Amino acid sequence: MPRFVAFLFLSAALPVAANECYSVDPAGGSVTFELKQAGSLFRGAFRRFGGQFCVAQGRVAQIDVWLEPASVETGLPEIDAALKAVEFFDVAKHPRIKFASESVQARGDRQVARGMLEVRGTRRSADVPFRLGESGGKPVVSGTFTLDRLDYGVGTGEWSETRWLGAEVKVEFSAGLSRR
Amino acid sequence: MANLRNSTGSYGIIAQAFHWLVAALVLAQIGIGVYAANLPVSLARLQWLSRHKSLGLAILTLVLLRLGWRALNPPPELPSSMPRWERCAALATHRLFYLLLILAPLAGWLYASAAGLSVNWFGLFQVPDLVSKNNELAELFKAVHIGLVALLASLVAVHVGAALRHGLILRDGVMHRMLPWMPRRED
């Protein structure tokens, strides 16, 4: 039953047709993150991101998304510069964070994309739950997941200390999808 | 026991303890703040700035308690041998001191809040933010915090200079009222 509801929900936003692709629209969308610094939550955002969602038989079949860590914005220029440097995202060497789905499953009213997440040159299998909604007649994808920054080597040397800079990073995303 | 409270001739032990504790913490605090602010982004900077923020809130709390104690327990009067303008200057300096000891940490707290770098007090509990994250406000509060601390540091110099003048040149007992090891002058 939930699967059926999800199917209906999804088909309302995405017309039933074979292999249609939608691009992620960065305008109006957001990708934010939060982690603990000295015990308090600290937040930031990535401004440049994109990718595509492909639909087959009214279901999301393939997801390929990316973001540029060089577009990180915390409101503190010194911190932004440090995050782009080699100890964190090493943007000169790894300009893009990428996720490519291998399978997409509906679980209740949400879906889970299982795939490869590549951050700072490290590829790991990851599950990213998401929802498809609708805003102004346009499909909108949104979701939240957490990851361990140390799994991807984000924060080397003294920054692998997790008492002062938490290992767990919560990522929240939301973006409209435009027909290609 | 009577020594806990101020007399008309001397400060009591509690007022003296507040004075020297706040003095030591404020000097350490200025040292830590200047040191940490000049470090590049690093773990050491994160650690020292976090301690600076926790210590600043501790100082703010101590100063408020100290003001409460002072309200219940008026300070000894200044000797009538002092010229009127000097007594006025001493009163004004002390009032400005209390004002800055409240406003400087408050500006720091506002700065941390606006910068999105909230305080977890020595890792023990979360301190609420005073304002939500806002870059322009953060820059403003940073400038205000630094300005107030610079004023506070200048006032420390004036205060220490005046105290030493009383203790070493005038020898009128005014400085001795705040020294815990000096025999207490009775009312």
Coordinates of C-alpha atoms in Angstrom, one line a residue:
Chain A
M1 CA 0.0 0.0 0.0
P2 CA 2.6 2.6 0.9
R3 CA 4.5 1.7 -2.3
F4 CA 1.3 2.3 -4.2
V5 CA 0.8 5.7 -2.6
A6 CA 4.4 6.7 -3.3
F7 CA 3.9 5.6 -6.9
L8 CA 0.8 7.8 -7.2
F9 CA 2.5 10.7 -5.5
L10 CA 5.4 10.4 -7.8
S11 CA 3.3 10.0 -10.9
A12 CA 1.5 13.2 -10.0
A13 CA 4.7 15.1 -10.3
L14 CA 6.5 13.2 -13.0
P15 CA 4.4 12.3 -16.0
V16 CA 4.4 8.6 -16.8
A17 CA 6.7 8.1 -19.8
A18 CA 9.7 6.1 -20.6
N19 CA 13.2 7.4 -19.8
E20 CA 12.6 11.1 -19.3
C21 CA 15.4 13.0 -17.6
Y22 CA 15.1 16.1 -15.4
S23 CA 17.9 18.4 -14.4
V24 CA 18.5 19.6 -10.9
D25 CA 17.7 23.3 -10.8
P26 CA 20.1 25.1 -8.5
A27 CA 18.0 28.3 -8.5
G28 CA 15.8 28.3 -5.4
G29 CA 17.4 25.1 -4.3
S30 CA 19.8 24.5 -1.4
V31 CA 22.4 22.1 -0.1
T32 CA 23.3 22.8 3.5
F33 CA 25.4 21.0 6.1
E34 CA 25.8 21.1 9.8
L35 CA 28.3 19.6 12.2
K36 CA 29.5 20.3 15.7
Q37 CA 32.3 22.7 16.5
A38 CA 33.4 22.9 20.1
G39 CA 30.1 21.2 21.0
S40 CA 27.8 23.6 19.1
L41 CA 26.2 23.2 15.7
F42 CA 27.8 25.0 12.9
R43 CA 26.1 25.5 9.5
G44 CA 27.1 26.1 6.0
A45 CA 25.9 25.7 2.4
F46 CA 27.1 24.8 -1.0
R47 CA 26.0 27.2 -3.8
R48 CA 26.9 25.3 -7.0
F49 CA 25.4 22.0 -7.6
G50 CA 23.5 20.1 -10.3
G51 CA 22.8 16.8 -11.9
Q52 CA 19.9 14.8 -13.3
F53 CA 17.1 12.5 -12.3
C54 CA 15.9 10.0 -14.9
V55 CA 12.5 8.4 -14.8
A56 CA 11.4 5.2 -16.3
Q57 CA 7.8 3.8 -16.0
G58 CA 6.9 6.6 -13.7
R59 CA 9.7 5.8 -11.2
V60 CA 13.0 7.4 -10.5
A61 CA 15.4 5.0 -12.3
Q62 CA 18.8 6.8 -12.2
I63 CA 20.3 9.7 -10.2
D64 CA 23.5 11.5 -11.0
V65 CA 24.2 14.6 -8.9
W66 CA 27.3 16.7 -8.1
L67 CA 28.3 19.7 -6.1
E68 CA 31.3 21.9 -6.1
P69 CA 32.9 22.2 -2.7
A70 CA 34.6 25.4 -3.8
S71 CA 31.2 27.0 -3.5
V72 CA 31.1 26.4 0.2
E73 CA 29.7 29.3 2.2
T74 CA 29.7 29.5 6.0
G75 CA 29.5 33.3 6.3
L76 CA 33.1 33.3 7.6
P77 CA 35.6 33.8 4.8
E78 CA 38.5 32.4 6.8
I79 CA 36.6 29.2 7.4
D80 CA 35.5 29.0 3.8
A81 CA 39.1 29.2 2.7
A82 CA 40.2 26.5 5.2
L83 CA 37.4 24.2 3.9
K84 CA 38.6 24.6 0.3
A85 CA 42.2 23.8 1.3
V86 CA 43.9 20.5 1.3
E87 CA 43.0 19.5 4.9
F88 CA 39.3 19.5 4.0
F89 CA 37.8 19.4 0.5
D90 CA 41.1 19.9 -1.4
V91 CA 39.1 21.6 -4.2
A92 CA 42.1 22.1 -6.4
K93 CA 42.5 18.3 -6.7
H94 CA 38.9 17.3 -6.3
P95 CA 36.6 20.0 -7.7
R96 CA 33.4 17.9 -7.5
I97 CA 31.6 15.8 -5.0
K98 CA 29.5 13.2 -6.9
F99 CA 26.8 10.8 -6.3
A100 CA 25.6 8.2 -8.8
S101 CA 22.7 5.8 -7.9
E102 CA 22.9 2.1 -8.5
S103 CA 19.4 1.4 -7.4
V104 CA 16.4 3.4 -6.2
Q105 CA 13.8 1.9 -3.9
A106 CA 10.6 3.2 -2.6
R107 CA 10.2 2.9 1.2
G108 CA 6.9 4.2 2.4
D109 CA 6.4 7.8 1.3
R110 CA 10.1 8.3 0.7
Q111 CA 12.6 6.7 -1.6
V112 CA 16.2 5.6 -1.0
A113 CA 18.9 5.9 -3.6
R114 CA 21.7 3.5 -3.0
G115 CA 24.8 4.4 -4.9
M116 CA 28.4 5.6 -4.9
L117 CA 29.3 8.8 -3.1
E118 CA 32.6 10.3 -4.1
V119 CA 34.1 13.0 -1.8
R120 CA 37.7 14.2 -2.0
G121 CA 38.6 11.3 -4.2
T122 CA 37.2 8.6 -1.8
R123 CA 34.3 6.5 -3.2
R124 CA 32.0 4.8 -0.8
S125 CA 28.7 3.2 -1.0
A126 CA 25.9 5.4 0.5
D127 CA 22.2 5.4 1.0
V128 CA 20.5 8.7 0.4
P129 CA 16.8 8.9 1.3
F130 CA 14.8 11.5 -0.6
R131 CA 11.2 12.6 -1.2
L132 CA 9.6 14.0 -4.3
G133 CA 7.2 16.7 -3.8
E134 CA 5.8 19.5 -5.9
S135 CA 6.0 23.2 -5.9
G136 CA 4.4 25.5 -8.5
G137 CA 3.7 22.5 -10.8
K138 CA 7.3 21.5 -10.7
P139 CA 8.7 18.4 -9.1
V140 CA 11.0 19.1 -6.1
V141 CA 13.5 16.7 -4.6
S142 CA 14.4 17.0 -1.0
G143 CA 16.1 14.9 1.8
T144 CA 18.4 14.7 4.7
F145 CA 21.2 12.3 5.5
T146 CA 24.2 12.1 7.7
L147 CA 27.7 10.9 6.9
D148 CA 31.0 10.6 8.7
R149 CA 33.4 13.2 7.3
L150 CA 36.4 11.0 8.3
D151 CA 35.1 8.2 6.1
Y152 CA 36.0 10.5 3.2
G153 CA 39.2 12.0 4.7
V154 CA 37.5 15.4 5.1
G155 CA 39.6 17.0 7.9
T156 CA 43.1 15.5 7.9
G157 CA 45.9 15.9 10.5
E158 CA 44.8 17.8 13.6
W159 CA 41.3 18.0 12.2
S160 CA 40.7 14.3 12.6
E161 CA 40.2 15.2 16.3
T162 CA 36.4 14.8 16.7
R163 CA 36.0 16.2 20.2
W164 CA 36.5 19.8 18.8
L165 CA 35.1 19.2 15.3
G166 CA 32.4 16.5 15.1
A167 CA 32.7 13.6 12.7
E168 CA 29.0 13.4 11.9
V169 CA 27.8 15.8 9.2
K170 CA 24.2 16.3 8.5
V171 CA 23.4 17.2 4.9
E172 CA 20.1 18.7 3.8
F173 CA 19.1 19.3 0.2
S174 CA 16.2 20.6 -1.7
A175 CA 15.9 21.5 -5.4
G176 CA 13.4 21.8 -8.2
L177 CA 13.7 19.5 -11.2
S178 CA 13.3 20.9 -14.7
R179 CA 12.4 18.9 -17.7
R180 CA 15.4 18.6 -20.1
Chain B
M1 CA 33.1 36.6 60.2
A2 CA 32.7 40.3 60.2
N3 CA 35.6 40.5 57.7
L4 CA 33.4 39.0 55.0
R5 CA 31.6 42.3 54.6
N6 CA 33.0 45.7 53.8
S7 CA 33.5 48.1 56.7
T8 CA 33.6 51.9 56.3
G9 CA 37.4 51.6 56.3
S10 CA 38.1 48.5 54.2
Y11 CA 36.8 46.1 51.7
G12 CA 35.7 42.7 53.1
I13 CA 37.0 39.3 52.0
I14 CA 34.2 38.7 49.6
A15 CA 34.6 42.0 47.7
Q16 CA 38.4 41.4 47.6
A17 CA 37.9 37.9 46.3
F18 CA 35.6 39.2 43.6
H19 CA 38.0 42.0 42.7
W20 CA 41.1 39.7 42.4
L21 CA 39.3 36.9 40.7
V22 CA 37.8 39.1 38.1
A23 CA 41.1 40.9 37.6
A24 CA 43.0 37.7 37.0
L25 CA 40.4 36.3 34.7
V26 CA 40.1 39.5 32.7
L27 CA 43.8 39.7 32.2
A28 CA 44.0 36.0 31.1
Q29 CA 40.9 36.6 28.9
I30 CA 42.5 39.5 27.1
G31 CA 45.7 37.5 26.6
I32 CA 43.8 34.4 25.2
G33 CA 41.6 36.6 23.0
V34 CA 44.5 38.5 21.4
Y35 CA 46.5 35.3 21.0
A36 CA 43.7 33.2 19.5
A37 CA 42.4 36.0 17.2
N38 CA 45.9 36.2 15.6
L39 CA 46.2 32.4 15.0
P40 CA 45.5 31.1 11.5
V41 CA 42.4 28.8 11.2
S42 CA 43.6 25.7 13.2
L43 CA 42.6 23.4 16.0
A44 CA 44.5 25.6 18.5
R45 CA 42.4 28.6 17.4
L46 CA 39.2 26.7 17.7
Q47 CA 40.2 25.5 21.2
W48 CA 41.4 28.8 22.5
L49 CA 38.5 30.8 21.0
S50 CA 36.0 28.3 22.6
R51 CA 37.7 28.7 25.9
H52 CA 37.7 32.4 25.5
K53 CA 33.9 32.4 24.9
S54 CA 33.3 30.2 27.9
L55 CA 35.6 32.2 30.1
G56 CA 33.9 35.5 28.9
L57 CA 30.5 34.2 30.0
A58 CA 32.0 33.1 33.4
I59 CA 33.4 36.7 33.8
L60 CA 30.0 38.2 32.9
T61 CA 28.3 36.0 35.5
L62 CA 30.9 36.8 38.2
V63 CA 30.6 40.6 37.4
L64 CA 26.8 40.4 37.8
L65 CA 27.2 38.5 41.1
R66 CA 29.8 41.1 42.2
L67 CA 27.4 44.0 41.4
G68 CA 24.7 42.2 43.4
W69 CA 27.1 41.9 46.4
R70 CA 28.1 45.5 46.0
A71 CA 24.5 46.6 46.0
L72 CA 23.9 44.8 49.3
N73 CA 27.2 45.9 50.8
P74 CA 28.4 49.4 49.9
P75 CA 32.1 50.0 49.4
P76 CA 34.1 51.9 52.0
E77 CA 34.2 55.6 51.5
L78 CA 37.2 57.4 50.1
P79 CA 39.3 59.5 52.6
S80 CA 38.1 63.1 52.9
S81 CA 41.8 64.0 52.4
M82 CA 41.2 63.3 48.6
P83 CA 40.2 66.3 46.5
R84 CA 36.7 66.3 45.4
W85 CA 37.5 65.8 41.7
E86 CA 39.7 62.8 42.5
R87 CA 36.8 61.2 44.4
C88 CA 34.5 61.9 41.4
A89 CA 37.1 60.5 39.0
A90 CA 37.4 57.3 41.1
L91 CA 33.6 56.9 41.2
A92 CA 33.4 57.4 37.4
T93 CA 36.2 55.0 36.7
H94 CA 34.6 52.3 38.8
R95 CA 31.2 52.8 37.2
L96 CA 32.7 52.6 33.7
F97 CA 34.6 49.5 34.7
Y98 CA 31.4 47.7 35.7
L99 CA 29.7 48.9 32.5
L100 CA 32.6 47.6 30.3
L101 CA 32.8 44.4 32.2
I102 CA 29.2 43.7 31.3
L103 CA 29.2 45.2 27.7
A104 CA 32.5 43.6 26.5
P105 CA 31.5 40.0 27.2
L106 CA 27.9 40.8 25.9
A107 CA 29.4 42.1 22.6
G108 CA 31.5 39.0 22.4
W109 CA 28.5 36.8 23.0
L110 CA 26.5 38.7 20.3
Y111 CA 29.5 38.4 17.9
A112 CA 29.7 34.6 18.4
S113 CA 25.9 34.3 17.9
A114 CA 25.9 36.4 14.8
A115 CA 28.9 34.5 13.4
G116 CA 27.0 31.2 13.8
L117 CA 29.7 30.0 16.3
S118 CA 27.5 29.3 19.3
V119 CA 29.0 28.6 22.7
N120 CA 28.9 25.3 24.5
W121 CA 30.1 26.3 28.0
F122 CA 33.3 24.4 28.6
G123 CA 31.6 21.4 26.9
L124 CA 29.0 21.2 29.7
F125 CA 25.9 22.9 28.3
Q126 CA 24.6 24.8 25.3
V127 CA 24.4 28.5 25.7
P128 CA 21.6 30.2 23.7
D129 CA 22.3 32.5 20.9
L130 CA 21.4 36.2 21.4
V131 CA 20.8 36.8 17.6
S132 CA 20.5 34.6 14.6
K133 CA 23.4 34.2 12.1
N134 CA 24.0 37.4 10.2
N135 CA 27.4 38.3 8.6
E136 CA 27.0 42.1 8.7
L137 CA 25.9 42.0 12.4
A138 CA 28.9 39.7 13.2
E139 CA 31.3 42.2 11.7
L140 CA 29.6 45.0 13.7
F141 CA 29.7 43.1 17.0
K142 CA 33.3 42.1 16.4
A143 CA 34.3 45.8 16.0
V144 CA 32.3 46.7 19.1
H145 CA 33.8 43.9 21.1
I146 CA 37.3 44.9 20.2
G147 CA 36.6 48.6 20.8
L148 CA 35.1 47.9 24.3
V149 CA 38.0 45.6 25.3
A150 CA 40.5 48.3 24.1
L151 CA 38.7 50.8 26.3
L152 CA 38.7 48.3 29.2
A153 CA 42.4 47.7 28.9
S154 CA 43.1 51.4 29.0
L155 CA 40.9 51.7 32.0
V156 CA 42.9 48.9 33.7
A157 CA 46.1 51.0 33.1
V158 CA 44.4 54.1 34.6
H159 CA 43.1 52.0 37.6
V160 CA 46.5 50.4 38.3
G161 CA 48.3 53.7 38.0
A162 CA 45.9 55.4 40.4
A163 CA 46.1 52.5 42.9
L164 CA 49.9 52.6 42.9
R165 CA 49.8 56.4 43.3
H166 CA 47.7 55.9 46.5
G167 CA 49.8 53.0 47.7
L168 CA 53.3 54.3 47.0
I169 CA 53.2 58.1 46.7
L170 CA 50.2 59.3 48.8
R171 CA 50.3 56.3 51.2
D172 CA 46.8 57.1 52.2
G173 CA 45.7 53.5 52.7
V174 CA 43.3 53.6 49.7
M175 CA 45.1 50.8 47.8
H176 CA 45.6 48.8 51.0
R177 CA 41.8 48.4 51.4
M178 CA 41.8 46.0 48.5
L179 CA 44.9 44.0 49.6
P180 CA 43.9 40.8 51.5
W181 CA 47.1 40.5 53.4
M182 CA 47.0 44.1 54.8
P183 CA 45.7 44.5 58.4
R184 CA 42.1 45.6 58.3
R185 CA 41.5 49.1 59.4
E186 CA 38.5 49.2 61.7
D187 CA 35.5 51.4 61.1

